[in-house]
Coordinates of C-alpha atoms in Angstrom, one line a residue:
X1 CA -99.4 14.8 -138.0
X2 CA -97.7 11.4 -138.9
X3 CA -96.8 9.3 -136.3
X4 CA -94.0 6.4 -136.6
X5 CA -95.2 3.3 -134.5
X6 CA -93.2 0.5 -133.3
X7 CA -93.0 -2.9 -130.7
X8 CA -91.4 -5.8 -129.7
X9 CA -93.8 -8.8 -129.1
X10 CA -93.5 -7.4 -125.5
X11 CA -95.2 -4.2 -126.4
X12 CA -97.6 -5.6 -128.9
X13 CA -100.9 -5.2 -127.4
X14 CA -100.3 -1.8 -126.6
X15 CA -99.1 -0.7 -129.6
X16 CA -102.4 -1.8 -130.9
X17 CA -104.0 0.6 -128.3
X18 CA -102.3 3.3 -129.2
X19 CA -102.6 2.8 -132.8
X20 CA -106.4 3.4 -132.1
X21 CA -106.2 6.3 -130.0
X22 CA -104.3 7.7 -132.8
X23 CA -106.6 6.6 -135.8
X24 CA -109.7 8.0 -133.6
X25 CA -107.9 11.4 -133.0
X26 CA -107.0 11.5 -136.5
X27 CA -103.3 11.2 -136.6
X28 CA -101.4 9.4 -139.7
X29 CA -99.8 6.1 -138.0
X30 CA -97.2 4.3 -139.6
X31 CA -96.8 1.4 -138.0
X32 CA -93.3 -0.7 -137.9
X33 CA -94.6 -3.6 -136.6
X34 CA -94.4 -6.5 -134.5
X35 CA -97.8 -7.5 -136.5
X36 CA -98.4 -10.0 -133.1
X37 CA -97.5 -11.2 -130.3
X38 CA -94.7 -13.7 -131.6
X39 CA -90.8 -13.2 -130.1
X40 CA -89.9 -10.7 -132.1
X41 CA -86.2 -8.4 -131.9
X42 CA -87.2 -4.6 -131.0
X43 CA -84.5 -2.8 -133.2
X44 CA -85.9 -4.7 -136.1
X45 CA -89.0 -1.9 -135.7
X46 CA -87.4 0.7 -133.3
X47 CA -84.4 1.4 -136.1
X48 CA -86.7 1.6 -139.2
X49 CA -89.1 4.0 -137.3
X50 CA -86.5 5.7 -136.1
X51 CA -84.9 6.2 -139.3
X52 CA -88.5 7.5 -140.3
X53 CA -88.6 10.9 -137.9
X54 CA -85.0 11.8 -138.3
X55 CA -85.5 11.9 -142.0
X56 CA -88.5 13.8 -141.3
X57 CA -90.7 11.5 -143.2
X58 CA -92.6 11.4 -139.8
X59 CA -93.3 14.0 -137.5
X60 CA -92.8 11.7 -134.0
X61 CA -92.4 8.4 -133.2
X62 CA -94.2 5.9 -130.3
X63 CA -91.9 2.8 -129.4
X64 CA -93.3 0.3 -127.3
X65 CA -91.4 -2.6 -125.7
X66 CA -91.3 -4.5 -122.3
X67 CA -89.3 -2.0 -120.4
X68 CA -88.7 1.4 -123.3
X69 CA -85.3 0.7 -122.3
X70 CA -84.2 -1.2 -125.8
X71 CA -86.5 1.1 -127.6
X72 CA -84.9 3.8 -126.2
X73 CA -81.4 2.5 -126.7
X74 CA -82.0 1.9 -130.0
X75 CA -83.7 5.4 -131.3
X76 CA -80.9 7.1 -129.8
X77 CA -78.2 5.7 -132.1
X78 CA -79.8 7.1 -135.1
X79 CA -78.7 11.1 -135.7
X80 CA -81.4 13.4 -134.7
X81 CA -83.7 11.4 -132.7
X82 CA -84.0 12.6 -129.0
X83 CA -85.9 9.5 -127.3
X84 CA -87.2 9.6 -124.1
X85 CA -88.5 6.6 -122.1
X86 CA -91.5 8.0 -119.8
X87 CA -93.2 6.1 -117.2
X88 CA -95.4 8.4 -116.4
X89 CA -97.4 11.7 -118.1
X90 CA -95.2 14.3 -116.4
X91 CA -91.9 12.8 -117.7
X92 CA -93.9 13.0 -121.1
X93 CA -94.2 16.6 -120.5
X94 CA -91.0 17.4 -119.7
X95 CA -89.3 15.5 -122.3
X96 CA -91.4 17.7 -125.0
X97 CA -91.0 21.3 -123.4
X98 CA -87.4 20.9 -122.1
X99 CA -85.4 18.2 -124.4
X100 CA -88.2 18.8 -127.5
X101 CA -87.7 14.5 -127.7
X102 CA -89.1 13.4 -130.6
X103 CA -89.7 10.0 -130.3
X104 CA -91.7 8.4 -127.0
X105 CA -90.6 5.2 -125.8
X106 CA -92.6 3.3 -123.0
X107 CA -92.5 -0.1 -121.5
X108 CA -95.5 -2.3 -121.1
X109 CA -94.3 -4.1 -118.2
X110 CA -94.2 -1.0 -116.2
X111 CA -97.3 1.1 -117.0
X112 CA -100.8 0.0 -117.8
X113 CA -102.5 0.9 -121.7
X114 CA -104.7 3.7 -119.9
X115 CA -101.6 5.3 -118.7
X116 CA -99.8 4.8 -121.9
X117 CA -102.7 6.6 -123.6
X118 CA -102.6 9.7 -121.3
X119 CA -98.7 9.5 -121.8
X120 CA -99.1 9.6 -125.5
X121 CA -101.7 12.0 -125.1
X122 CA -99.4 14.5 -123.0
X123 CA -96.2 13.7 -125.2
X124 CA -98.1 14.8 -128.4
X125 CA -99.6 18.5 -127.3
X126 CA -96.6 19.4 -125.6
X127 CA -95.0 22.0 -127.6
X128 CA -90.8 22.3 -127.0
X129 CA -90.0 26.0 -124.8
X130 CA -87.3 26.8 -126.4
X131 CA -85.3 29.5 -124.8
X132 CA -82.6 28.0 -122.6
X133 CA -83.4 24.1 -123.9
X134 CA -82.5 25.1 -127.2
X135 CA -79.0 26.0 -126.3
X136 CA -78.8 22.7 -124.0
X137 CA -80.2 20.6 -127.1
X138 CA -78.1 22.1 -129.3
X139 CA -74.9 20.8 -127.4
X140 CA -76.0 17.3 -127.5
X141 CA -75.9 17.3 -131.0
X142 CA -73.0 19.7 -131.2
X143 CA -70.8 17.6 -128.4
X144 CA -71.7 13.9 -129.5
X145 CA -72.1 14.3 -133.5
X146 CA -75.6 13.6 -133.2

């Protein structure tokens, strides 16, 4: 499974923790940058990696910045992505089995990097229901265009 990564300079450290989780559980990462902690603009990475899953050249994406909010923002103006902020691992859950988002966001001034492992962790073998979510997903793509 290929895995679109992203920060801000905000998020940067842990990006770099979740970019090794992922290596050790053998998941391709492809990883958008910030490349350090420098002041750095998150839709400079959260576009690009965005781009990335809704062209299916990766499977889901992992955006990291202070809050999720701008990453979040962001992801969402590009057709097909369903991102979900999560602060916590049942949010993760849910926004797998009931809005099958494809692209995490999380902020690192809101969780610490254990929790945004066991998020990750949660987000990535949760498998979309289906059912009644497909018809709801459906309409947010049908009623906005994207």
């Amino acid at each position: 499974m290929k895995i679109a990564l992203a920060s801000d300079h905000a998020g940067f450290e842990i990006k770099e923790k979740v970019k090794n989780f992922l290596n050790e559980h053998k998941y391709q990462v492809v990883d958008f940058g910030t490349f350090s902690n420098d002041s750095f603009d998150y839709p400079d990475s959260a576009y690009p990696a965005s781009k990335s899953v809704a062209t299916a050249d990766s499977d889901f994406g992992i955006l990291i910045c202070g809050t999720g909010t701008g990453m979040a923002i962001t992801a969402n103006k590009v057709t097909g992505i369903r991102a979900a902020n999560c602060i916590n691992v049942q949010m993760a859950e849910m926004a797998r089995s009931h809005n099958n988002a494809n692209i995490l966001t999380m902020g690192s001034r809101l969780i610490s990097p254990e929790l945004a492992l066991d998020i990750v962790k949660k987000f990535l073998e949760t498998d979309f229901e289906g059912g009644r979510h497909s018809t709801r997903i459906n309409k947010i793509h049908t009623l906005t265009g994207g």
